[in-house]
Tab-separated table of C-alpha atoms in Angstrom:
chain	number	residue	atom	x	y	z
N	1443	UNK	CA	-14.492	23.348	-1.496
N	1444	UNK	CA	-15.260	21.570	1.628
N	1445	UNK	CA	-15.171	17.692	1.007
N	1446	UNK	CA	-16.506	15.536	3.791
N	1447	UNK	CA	-14.263	12.501	4.239
N	1448	UNK	CA	-16.349	9.898	6.224
N	1449	UNK	CA	-14.797	8.495	9.258
N	1450	UNK	CA	-16.096	5.175	10.744
N	1451	UNK	CA	-12.769	4.167	12.177
N	1452	UNK	CA	-11.216	2.565	9.201
N	1453	UNK	CA	-7.923	4.389	9.059
N	1454	UNK	CA	-6.217	5.800	5.841
N	1455	UNK	CA	-8.042	9.034	6.485
N	1456	UNK	CA	-5.103	11.459	6.587
N	1457	UNK	CA	-3.741	10.058	3.258
N	1458	UNK	CA	-7.173	11.061	1.836
N	1459	UNK	CA	-7.519	14.332	3.657
N	1460	UNK	CA	-3.884	15.256	2.366
N	1461	UNK	CA	-4.538	14.348	-1.257
N	1462	UNK	CA	-7.769	16.490	-1.116
N	1463	UNK	CA	-6.085	19.323	0.321
N	1464	UNK	CA	-3.181	19.104	-2.210
N	1465	UNK	CA	-5.420	19.608	-4.981
N	1466	UNK	CA	-7.198	22.665	-3.653
N	1467	UNK	CA	-10.371	21.276	-1.516
N	1468	UNK	CA	-10.701	21.693	2.363
N	1469	UNK	CA	-11.058	18.306	3.724
N	1470	UNK	CA	-13.237	17.813	6.876
N	1471	UNK	CA	-12.732	14.568	8.493
N	1472	UNK	CA	-16.062	13.568	10.450
N	1473	UNK	CA	-18.015	10.630	11.880
N	1474	UNK	CA	-21.156	13.022	12.820
N	1475	UNK	CA	-24.248	11.684	10.880
N	1476	UNK	CA	-25.572	15.507	10.906
N	1477	UNK	CA	-22.436	16.513	9.052
N	1478	UNK	CA	-23.324	14.196	5.930
N	1479	UNK	CA	-26.902	15.779	5.637
N	1480	UNK	CA	-25.021	19.319	5.037
N	1481	UNK	CA	-21.922	17.948	2.826
N	1482	UNK	CA	-21.600	19.341	-0.419
N	1483	UNK	CA	-19.061	16.701	-1.453
N	1484	UNK	CA	-18.269	13.134	0.326
N	1485	UNK	CA	-15.429	10.738	-0.044
N	1486	UNK	CA	-15.747	7.352	1.645
N	1487	UNK	CA	-12.369	5.687	2.081
N	1488	UNK	CA	-11.801	2.366	3.562
N	1489	UNK	CA	-9.592	-0.752	4.368
N	1490	UNK	CA	-10.267	-3.850	6.151
N	1491	UNK	CA	-13.113	-6.223	5.705
N	1492	UNK	CA	-16.880	-5.680	4.283
N	1493	UNK	CA	-18.435	-6.654	7.391
N	1494	UNK	CA	-16.498	-4.703	9.838
N	1495	UNK	CA	-17.019	-1.735	7.521
N	1496	UNK	CA	-20.687	-2.518	7.372
N	1497	UNK	CA	-20.724	-2.864	11.224
N	1498	UNK	CA	-18.856	0.298	11.735
N	1499	UNK	CA	-20.970	2.543	9.589
N	1500	UNK	CA	-23.957	1.001	11.670
N	1501	UNK	CA	-22.666	1.704	15.141
N	1502	UNK	CA	-21.644	5.402	13.864
N	1503	UNK	CA	-25.416	5.838	12.798
N	1504	UNK	CA	-24.207	6.501	9.096
N	1505	UNK	CA	-25.772	3.844	6.889
N	1506	UNK	CA	-29.085	5.968	6.928
N	1507	UNK	CA	-27.241	9.248	6.216
N	1508	UNK	CA	-25.149	7.721	3.442
N	1509	UNK	CA	-28.068	6.436	1.525
N	1510	UNK	CA	-29.893	9.968	2.131
N	1511	UNK	CA	-26.933	11.622	1.275
N	1512	UNK	CA	-26.332	9.611	-2.085
N	1513	UNK	CA	-30.043	9.582	-2.987
N	1514	UNK	CA	-29.905	13.525	-2.725
N	1515	UNK	CA	-27.905	13.518	-5.975
N	1516	UNK	CA	-24.674	14.852	-4.197
N	1517	UNK	CA	-21.228	14.008	-5.513
N	1518	UNK	CA	-19.843	10.987	-3.698
N	1519	UNK	CA	-16.290	9.315	-4.103
N	1520	UNK	CA	-15.922	5.753	-2.682
N	1521	UNK	CA	-12.276	4.480	-2.243
N	1522	UNK	CA	-11.550	0.772	-2.127
N	1523	UNK	CA	-13.917	-0.628	0.554
N	1524	UNK	CA	-15.456	2.471	-0.081
N	1525	UNK	CA	-16.439	1.064	-3.519
N	1526	UNK	CA	-17.350	-2.259	-2.350
N	1527	UNK	CA	-19.864	-1.557	0.181
N	1528	UNK	CA	-21.898	0.150	-2.118
N	1529	UNK	CA	-23.369	-2.943	-3.661
N	1530	UNK	CA	-25.739	-5.396	-2.461
N	1531	UNK	CA	-23.714	-8.007	-0.787
N	1532	UNK	CA	-20.021	-9.067	-0.130
N	1533	UNK	CA	-18.946	-12.830	-0.080
N	1534	UNK	CA	-15.880	-11.634	2.174
N	1535	UNK	CA	-16.251	-13.851	5.464
N	1536	UNK	CA	-19.219	-15.364	4.610
N	1537	UNK	CA	-22.338	-13.418	2.839
N	1538	UNK	CA	-22.743	-9.988	4.214
N	1539	UNK	CA	-25.239	-7.287	3.176
N	1540	UNK	CA	-23.752	-4.120	2.133
N	1541	UNK	CA	-25.430	-0.680	1.467
N	1542	UNK	CA	-27.302	-1.894	-1.692
N	1543	UNK	CA	-26.763	1.257	-3.612
N	1544	UNK	CA	-25.436	-0.416	-6.771
N	1545	UNK	CA	-26.906	-3.750	-7.996
N	1546	UNK	CA	-23.942	-6.571	-7.585
N	1547	UNK	CA	-21.830	-8.738	-5.480
N	1548	UNK	CA	-18.362	-8.377	-4.340
N	1549	UNK	CA	-16.470	-11.373	-4.946
N	1550	UNK	CA	-12.971	-12.790	-4.024
N	1551	UNK	CA	-10.342	-12.655	-6.433
N	1552	UNK	CA	-9.401	-16.446	-8.061
N	1553	UNK	CA	-6.938	-18.371	-6.586
N	1554	UNK	CA	-3.534	-19.037	-8.721
N	1555	UNK	CA	-2.231	-15.578	-8.448
N	1556	UNK	CA	-0.841	-14.000	-5.355
N	1557	UNK	CA	-3.999	-12.590	-3.064
N	1558	UNK	CA	-4.096	-9.589	-1.867
N	1559	UNK	CA	-3.434	-7.803	-5.231
N	1560	UNK	CA	-0.975	-5.639	-4.109
N	1561	UNK	CA	0.722	-2.759	-6.139
N	1562	UNK	CA	0.402	-0.791	-9.255
N	1563	UNK	CA	-1.619	-1.902	-12.174
N	1564	UNK	CA	-2.677	-0.222	-15.343
N	1565	UNK	CA	-6.738	0.961	-15.476
N	1566	UNK	CA	-7.957	0.688	-18.794
N	1567	UNK	CA	-10.781	3.503	-19.600
N	1568	UNK	CA	-13.769	1.594	-21.015
N	1569	UNK	CA	-16.170	4.836	-20.916
N	1570	UNK	CA	-15.224	8.257	-20.907
N	1571	UNK	CA	-15.982	9.979	-17.836
N	1572	UNK	CA	-15.009	13.548	-16.357
N	1573	UNK	CA	-13.317	11.723	-13.432
N	1574	UNK	CA	-10.674	10.428	-16.159
N	1575	UNK	CA	-10.081	14.203	-17.343
N	1576	UNK	CA	-6.238	14.626	-18.178
N	1577	UNK	CA	-5.397	10.733	-17.105
N	1578	UNK	CA	-4.110	8.786	-19.737
N	1579	UNK	CA	-5.877	5.329	-20.784
N	1580	UNK	CA	-3.756	2.618	-19.204
N	1581	UNK	CA	-2.312	4.870	-16.288
N	1582	UNK	CA	-0.891	3.198	-13.097
N	1583	UNK	CA	-2.996	2.953	-10.075
N	1584	UNK	CA	-2.016	1.362	-6.757
N	1585	UNK	CA	-4.216	-1.497	-5.523
N	1586	UNK	CA	-4.403	-3.158	-2.434
N	1587	UNK	CA	-7.559	-5.616	-2.193
N	1588	UNK	CA	-8.781	-9.315	-2.213
N	1589	UNK	CA	-12.068	-8.951	-3.474
N	1590	UNK	CA	-13.794	-7.127	-6.118
N	1591	UNK	CA	-17.183	-5.940	-7.270
N	1592	UNK	CA	-19.117	-7.650	-9.583
N	1593	UNK	CA	-22.001	-5.110	-10.805
N	1594	UNK	CA	-25.264	-6.390	-12.638
N	1595	UNK	CA	-25.473	-3.749	-14.650
N	1596	UNK	CA	-22.390	-3.601	-16.988
N	1597	UNK	CA	-22.873	0.082	-17.929
N	1598	UNK	CA	-21.636	1.367	-14.647
N	1599	UNK	CA	-18.181	0.122	-15.265
N	1600	UNK	CA	-16.194	2.964	-16.721
N	1601	UNK	CA	-12.418	1.480	-16.191
N	1602	UNK	CA	-11.188	-1.901	-15.841
N	1603	UNK	CA	-8.126	-3.857	-14.636
N	1604	UNK	CA	-6.699	-7.214	-15.101
N	1605	UNK	CA	-5.717	-9.456	-12.206
N	1606	UNK	CA	-6.396	-12.915	-13.274
N	1607	UNK	CA	-9.916	-11.714	-13.726
N	1608	UNK	CA	-10.977	-8.265	-15.634
N	1609	UNK	CA	-12.385	-6.664	-12.675
N	1610	UNK	CA	-14.062	-2.868	-12.501
N	1611	UNK	CA	-11.361	-0.540	-11.221
N	1612	UNK	CA	-13.599	2.243	-11.377
N	1613	UNK	CA	-17.416	2.303	-11.405
N	1614	UNK	CA	-19.844	5.427	-11.950
N	1615	UNK	CA	-23.573	5.792	-11.677
N	1616	UNK	CA	-25.064	9.409	-11.424
N	1617	UNK	CA	-23.430	11.289	-8.660
N	1618	UNK	CA	-21.497	8.071	-7.578
N	1619	UNK	CA	-17.726	7.462	-8.565
N	1620	UNK	CA	-15.967	4.952	-6.919
N	1621	UNK	CA	-12.362	3.188	-7.250
N	1622	UNK	CA	-10.960	0.277	-6.539
N	1623	UNK	CA	-7.363	1.582	-6.465
N	1624	UNK	CA	-6.245	4.079	-3.885
N	1625	UNK	CA	-5.806	7.464	-5.708
N	1626	UNK	CA	-4.330	9.048	-2.563
N	1627	UNK	CA	-1.428	6.554	-2.937
N	1628	UNK	CA	-1.280	6.621	-6.790
N	1629	UNK	CA	0.837	9.724	-7.378
N	1630	UNK	CA	0.121	12.327	-10.157
N	1631	UNK	CA	-2.451	10.221	-11.593
N	1632	UNK	CA	-4.244	9.653	-8.074
N	1633	UNK	CA	-4.070	13.335	-7.564
N	1634	UNK	CA	-5.332	14.276	-10.866
N	1635	UNK	CA	-8.502	12.200	-10.057
N	1636	UNK	CA	-8.924	13.709	-6.831
N	1637	UNK	CA	-8.640	16.969	-8.740
N	1638	UNK	CA	-11.463	15.991	-11.025
N	1639	UNK	CA	-13.690	14.826	-8.567
N	1640	UNK	CA	-13.610	18.417	-6.990
N	1641	UNK	CA	-14.151	19.837	-10.186
N	1642	UNK	CA	-17.257	17.626	-10.794
N	1643	UNK	CA	-18.500	17.983	-7.509
N	1644	UNK	CA	-18.010	21.967	-7.810
N	1645	UNK	CA	-19.966	21.826	-11.052
N	1646	UNK	CA	-17.227	23.054	-13.185
N	1647	UNK	CA	-18.220	21.974	-16.695
N	1648	UNK	CA	-14.996	20.042	-18.050
N	1649	UNK	CA	-13.992	20.446	-21.611
U	173	UNK	CA	-0.702	-6.907	-15.181
U	174	UNK	CA	0.229	-6.247	-12.105
U	175	UNK	CA	3.865	-4.726	-11.967
U	176	UNK	CA	6.827	-5.811	-10.020
U	177	UNK	CA	7.778	-3.055	-7.409
U	178	UNK	CA	11.235	-1.431	-7.134
U	179	UNK	CA	11.214	-0.229	-3.518
U	180	UNK	CA	14.158	2.168	-1.668
U	181	UNK	CA	14.617	1.484	1.778
U	182	UNK	CA	15.997	4.231	4.436
U	183	UNK	CA	17.298	3.423	7.792
U	184	UNK	CA	16.170	6.048	10.215
U	185	UNK	CA	17.553	7.309	13.496
U	186	UNK	CA	16.086	10.042	15.270
U	187	UNK	CA	13.932	11.104	12.520
U	188	UNK	CA	17.045	11.288	10.041
U	189	UNK	CA	18.271	8.960	7.381
U	190	UNK	CA	21.355	7.205	8.821
U	191	UNK	CA	23.237	6.518	5.419
U	192	UNK	CA	22.693	9.816	3.962
U	193	UNK	CA	22.213	10.083	0.487
U	194	UNK	CA	25.082	11.193	-2.198
U	195	UNK	CA	23.528	12.647	-5.062
U	196	UNK	CA	21.168	15.104	-3.390
U	197	UNK	CA	22.017	18.532	-2.118
U	198	UNK	CA	23.935	17.849	1.173
U	199	UNK	CA	21.024	19.931	3.259
U	200	UNK	CA	18.500	17.157	2.194
U	201	UNK	CA	20.696	14.123	2.379
U	202	UNK	CA	19.590	13.011	5.802
U	203	UNK	CA	16.005	14.498	5.321
U	204	UNK	CA	13.572	11.475	5.086
U	205	UNK	CA	10.941	13.795	3.644
U	206	UNK	CA	12.994	15.493	1.171
U	207	UNK	CA	14.268	12.188	0.126
U	208	UNK	CA	11.066	10.590	-0.560
U	209	UNK	CA	10.218	13.166	-2.537
U	210	UNK	CA	13.034	12.854	-4.731
U	211	UNK	CA	12.658	8.947	-5.100
U	212	UNK	CA	8.880	9.319	-5.662
U	213	UNK	CA	9.657	11.696	-8.736
U	214	UNK	CA	12.373	9.101	-9.874
U	215	UNK	CA	9.645	6.452	-10.086
U	216	UNK	CA	10.016	4.593	-6.771
U	217	UNK	CA	7.020	2.123	-6.277
U	218	UNK	CA	6.802	2.444	-2.636
U	219	UNK	CA	9.263	3.415	0.082
U	220	UNK	CA	10.385	1.372	3.387
U	221	UNK	CA	11.670	3.487	6.579
U	222	UNK	CA	13.393	0.876	8.837
U	223	UNK	CA	14.312	1.259	12.662
U	224	UNK	CA	12.597	4.147	13.406
U	225	UNK	CA	12.084	3.113	16.946
U	226	UNK	CA	8.580	3.888	17.677
U	227	UNK	CA	9.338	3.006	21.192
U	228	UNK	CA	8.180	5.035	23.876
U	229	UNK	CA	11.562	7.066	24.398
U	230	UNK	CA	11.162	7.970	20.776
U	231	UNK	CA	7.697	8.060	19.913
U	232	UNK	CA	6.989	11.500	19.376
U	233	UNK	CA	9.820	12.063	16.600
U	234	UNK	CA	8.673	8.967	14.716
U	235	UNK	CA	5.099	10.115	14.896
U	236	UNK	CA	6.254	13.636	13.499
U	237	UNK	CA	8.303	12.068	10.484
U	238	UNK	CA	5.386	9.744	9.591
U	239	UNK	CA	3.166	12.341	9.502
U	240	UNK	CA	5.220	14.743	7.565
U	241	UNK	CA	6.000	11.990	5.076
U	242	UNK	CA	2.269	11.164	4.359
U	243	UNK	CA	1.446	14.639	3.816
U	244	UNK	CA	4.117	15.417	1.282
U	245	UNK	CA	4.201	11.842	-0.293
U	246	UNK	CA	1.547	10.325	-2.210
U	247	UNK	CA	2.743	6.561	-2.875
U	248	UNK	CA	2.693	3.930	-0.392
U	249	UNK	CA	5.108	3.468	2.609
U	250	UNK	CA	6.124	1.177	5.324
U	251	UNK	CA	7.534	1.734	8.848
U	252	UNK	CA	9.276	-0.627	10.845
U	253	UNK	CA	11.525	-0.659	14.002
U	254	UNK	CA	10.137	-0.685	17.690
U	255	UNK	CA	6.756	-1.795	16.770
U	256	UNK	CA	5.560	-4.203	19.574
U	257	UNK	CA	1.884	-3.899	19.940
U	258	UNK	CA	-1.229	-3.052	18.297
U	259	UNK	CA	-1.215	0.337	19.988
U	260	UNK	CA	2.277	1.062	18.335
U	261	UNK	CA	0.678	0.009	15.025
U	262	UNK	CA	-2.285	2.144	15.471
U	263	UNK	CA	-0.193	4.872	16.284
U	264	UNK	CA	2.056	4.544	12.995
U	265	UNK	CA	-1.336	3.945	10.498
U	266	UNK	CA	-3.071	6.553	11.953
U	267	UNK	CA	0.064	8.947	11.457
U	268	UNK	CA	-0.237	8.118	7.864
U	269	UNK	CA	2.044	4.867	7.385
U	270	UNK	CA	0.221	2.527	4.803
U	271	UNK	CA	1.858	-0.522	6.458
U	272	UNK	CA	3.908	-1.604	9.578
U	273	UNK	CA	6.476	-3.922	9.473
U	274	UNK	CA	7.141	-6.369	12.532
U	275	UNK	CA	10.211	-8.586	12.907
U	276	UNK	CA	11.358	-9.592	16.303
U	277	UNK	CA	8.031	-8.806	18.154
U	278	UNK	CA	6.323	-11.151	15.876
U	279	UNK	CA	8.742	-13.732	16.229
U	280	UNK	CA	8.471	-13.418	20.333
U	281	UNK	CA	4.643	-12.969	20.049
U	282	UNK	CA	3.219	-14.418	16.964
U	283	UNK	CA	-0.434	-13.381	18.275
U	284	UNK	CA	0.639	-9.804	17.420
U	285	UNK	CA	0.422	-10.804	13.696
U	286	UNK	CA	-3.335	-11.917	14.153
U	287	UNK	CA	-4.100	-9.038	16.352
U	288	UNK	CA	-2.839	-6.460	13.767
U	289	UNK	CA	-4.279	-8.105	10.907
U	290	UNK	CA	-7.872	-8.475	12.838
U	291	UNK	CA	-7.568	-4.721	13.706
U	292	UNK	CA	-6.269	-3.050	10.743
U	293	UNK	CA	-6.605	-5.642	8.088
U	294	UNK	CA	-3.766	-8.127	6.571
U	295	UNK	CA	-3.035	-5.767	3.812
U	296	UNK	CA	-1.229	-3.303	6.322
U	297	UNK	CA	0.938	-6.140	8.386
U	298	UNK	CA	4.190	-7.002	6.741
U	299	UNK	CA	6.125	-9.557	8.446
U	300	UNK	CA	10.012	-8.856	8.064
U	301	UNK	CA	11.919	-12.129	8.299
U	302	UNK	CA	15.833	-12.212	8.641
U	303	UNK	CA	17.076	-15.392	7.270
U	304	UNK	CA	20.484	-17.154	7.318
U	305	UNK	CA	21.685	-20.204	5.856
U	306	UNK	CA	21.574	-23.301	8.352
U	307	UNK	CA	22.164	-26.041	5.662
U	308	UNK	CA	21.164	-27.345	2.245
U	309	UNK	CA	17.741	-26.003	1.509
U	310	UNK	CA	17.064	-24.880	5.141
U	311	UNK	CA	17.521	-21.208	6.500
U	312	UNK	CA	17.176	-20.113	10.156
U	313	UNK	CA	15.025	-16.935	11.235
U	314	UNK	CA	17.516	-14.362	13.207
U	315	UNK	CA	15.828	-11.942	15.330
U	316	UNK	CA	17.132	-8.620	16.745
U	317	UNK	CA	18.432	-7.242	13.604
U	318	UNK	CA	20.665	-9.175	11.212
U	319	UNK	CA	22.952	-6.036	11.277
U	320	UNK	CA	24.191	-6.629	14.657
U	321	UNK	CA	24.544	-10.213	14.105
U	322	UNK	CA	21.411	-10.913	15.480
U	323	UNK	CA	20.020	-13.944	17.442
U	324	UNK	CA	19.625	-17.379	16.135
U	325	UNK	CA	16.011	-18.601	17.061
U	326	UNK	CA	16.097	-22.242	15.922
U	327	UNK	CA	12.849	-21.274	13.711
U	328	UNK	CA	12.919	-22.858	10.245
U	329	UNK	CA	12.393	-19.578	7.723
U	330	UNK	CA	10.145	-21.203	5.446
U	331	UNK	CA	8.108	-22.635	8.081
U	332	UNK	CA	7.952	-19.416	9.711
U	333	UNK	CA	6.741	-17.594	6.680
U	334	UNK	CA	3.982	-19.964	6.067
U	335	UNK	CA	2.995	-19.537	9.603
U	336	UNK	CA	3.435	-15.603	9.654
U	337	UNK	CA	0.890	-15.738	6.424
U	338	UNK	CA	-1.541	-18.143	8.151
U	339	UNK	CA	-1.731	-15.679	11.345
U	340	UNK	CA	-2.588	-12.867	8.615
U	341	UNK	CA	0.701	-11.406	7.427
U	342	UNK	CA	-0.427	-9.791	4.193
U	343	UNK	CA	3.165	-9.367	2.578
U	344	UNK	CA	6.343	-10.593	3.709
U	345	UNK	CA	9.929	-8.444	3.561
U	346	UNK	CA	12.560	-11.077	3.326
U	347	UNK	CA	16.155	-10.354	4.201
U	348	UNK	CA	18.733	-12.869	3.039
U	349	UNK	CA	21.444	-12.020	5.815
U	350	UNK	CA	24.123	-14.045	4.064
U	351	UNK	CA	23.938	-11.993	1.150
U	352	UNK	CA	22.934	-8.611	2.954
U	353	UNK	CA	25.762	-5.961	2.747
U	354	UNK	CA	27.539	-7.989	-0.073
U	355	UNK	CA	26.456	-6.150	-3.241
U	356	UNK	CA	26.860	-9.219	-4.843
U	357	UNK	CA	22.955	-10.149	-5.410
U	358	UNK	CA	20.204	-11.235	-3.213
U	359	UNK	CA	19.724	-14.687	-1.844
U	360	UNK	CA	17.807	-16.140	-4.448
U	361	UNK	CA	17.248	-19.729	-2.947
U	362	UNK	CA	15.602	-18.435	0.246
U	363	UNK	CA	13.737	-15.788	-1.695
U	364	UNK	CA	12.404	-18.501	-3.995
U	365	UNK	CA	11.928	-21.086	-1.446
U	366	UNK	CA	9.653	-18.509	0.474
U	367	UNK	CA	7.823	-17.025	-2.428
U	368	UNK	CA	6.869	-20.499	-3.630
U	369	UNK	CA	5.542	-21.222	-0.232
U	370	UNK	CA	3.007	-18.416	0.370
U	371	UNK	CA	0.166	-16.873	-1.403
U	372	UNK	CA	1.238	-13.291	-0.227
U	373	UNK	CA	3.752	-10.938	-1.803
U	374	UNK	CA	7.390	-11.352	-1.086
U	375	UNK	CA	9.824	-8.347	-0.943
U	376	UNK	CA	13.424	-9.501	-1.497
U	377	UNK	CA	16.016	-7.646	0.525
U	378	UNK	CA	19.756	-7.808	0.987
U	379	UNK	CA	22.465	-7.815	-1.524
U	380	UNK	CA	21.418	-5.700	-4.426
U	381	UNK	CA	24.644	-4.264	-6.225
U	382	UNK	CA	23.240	-3.723	-9.688
U	383	UNK	CA	20.237	-3.936	-11.920
U	384	UNK	CA	20.787	-7.786	-12.959
U	385	UNK	CA	20.536	-8.638	-9.297
U	386	UNK	CA	17.168	-7.323	-9.171
U	387	UNK	CA	15.918	-9.135	-12.081
U	388	UNK	CA	17.309	-12.478	-10.639
U	389	UNK	CA	15.356	-11.814	-7.569
U	390	UNK	CA	12.300	-11.324	-9.831
U	391	UNK	CA	12.939	-14.170	-12.345
U	392	UNK	CA	14.769	-16.736	-10.415
U	393	UNK	CA	13.806	-15.683	-6.840
U	394	UNK	CA	9.913	-15.235	-7.777
U	395	UNK	CA	9.784	-12.100	-5.821
U	396	UNK	CA	7.261	-9.523	-6.062
U	397	UNK	CA	9.155	-6.339	-5.133
U	398	UNK	CA	12.955	-5.829	-4.661
U	399	UNK	CA	14.272	-3.704	-1.940
U	400	UNK	CA	17.606	-1.975	-1.954
U	401	UNK	CA	19.102	1.043	0.098
U	402	UNK	CA	23.035	1.606	-0.686
U	403	UNK	CA	22.900	1.138	-4.348
U	404	UNK	CA	20.336	3.970	-4.556
U	405	UNK	CA	21.496	6.431	-1.940
U	406	UNK	CA	25.162	6.152	-3.197
U	407	UNK	CA	23.619	7.076	-6.641
U	408	UNK	CA	25.417	3.693	-8.190
U	409	UNK	CA	22.098	3.244	-10.090
U	410	UNK	CA	19.153	5.150	-10.280
U	411	UNK	CA	15.596	3.850	-9.878
U	412	UNK	CA	14.396	4.883	-13.283
U	413	UNK	CA	17.568	3.220	-14.667
U	414	UNK	CA	16.754	0.156	-12.820
U	415	UNK	CA	13.099	0.028	-13.996
U	416	UNK	CA	14.074	0.611	-17.455
U	417	UNK	CA	16.217	-2.163	-17.115
U	418	UNK	CA	13.822	-4.488	-15.800
U	419	UNK	CA	11.202	-3.355	-18.537
U	420	UNK	CA	13.794	-3.918	-21.258
U	421	UNK	CA	14.247	-7.777	-19.994
U	422	UNK	CA	10.650	-8.198	-20.160
U	423	UNK	CA	9.712	-7.512	-16.598
U	424	UNK	CA	6.429	-5.548	-16.057
U	425	UNK	CA	7.177	-2.400	-14.341
U	426	UNK	CA	5.366	1.001	-13.855
U	427	UNK	CA	7.313	3.653	-16.000
């Protein structure tokens, strides 16, 4: 299945594309708003700051098409910054409005531990979801981030991780799944997550 | 709980690993991609490739190597050596590296740290520091590669670490030059001095000879990650063995 990887100038796309290809998908990297209208599955990666991400999405004319794509009920996977920008606003570098697709705010990790939270940490599954098929509860994933989302609706949280605070490592609502960690850098568990996304996206019923 | 990372390091020349690895098929012993796969399977948490010489005369080789690693290995990796501009950084990151390490170029032009962090995010800017003891509780930064003796800079290593982080470094790769190559353990004093002075992760490097040294670097040196080359490449100790040892002593690791 063809998977559109949204390119808004934020790096890391090659790794995501290779992970998608590794599990049998056909990655297509594009920054063209028209491609979103026709996509069957979308991955939005992202590194860097929320304000830059929103500005880049805006400059590429992608904000409207992204919202329309998600509103259309088609499968969407957000990764790292691609998760954070789904919320209403981020406090990174001052208050910045984000896409507002999930109610909630993005906050800075508390002082005391080293920030960024960089390395392998466990994800505890708090709600079963097809994206976790074949992934053990407590599996390790690779994180690199200084901010974390705080959803208003706790029921969107399906996986959590502890780092000074317990924060949502994976959120899901309807056709949206988003991870704070980088599945494309998380070895076999991460590849399995991409595989699950492809299976969900192609409508395969999971056991 | 965030785990402590165990990171094998490869020295590269012309797209090949310089000190070949002894416990794999000779055909693969110098191939960075084959070795990356082996270490990934053994539980390496990240990989570091140094001295890749991403300079103009060797850029194509470096890019191709980085692309091939990114294509086949699904854990994070850092590349360093010859990265002297944000353009060099962009090339390496777009080729698939997760982080770039800068050393001499950062000392000579500290703004490179800020420019790289601004453009690509702090999380992918690693500042490598070669530190040599210059007195009680004082270490001096050396440039131009500790291995050839390097060049003293007169800069205090702890102050430089703090400045690098203030400028935007997301991680420090600290080599204690007095310990490097001895296999008698990391320089715990400088590791601790720097790790306790900065709010970002510190990778300890130089001197690992056995798993106990890695435990010491984490427990006493307060390092967030331990890097080693020869003990892994010679097969003296395997990565999984080191991680099991650390776990047995209560260090959180990914097993």
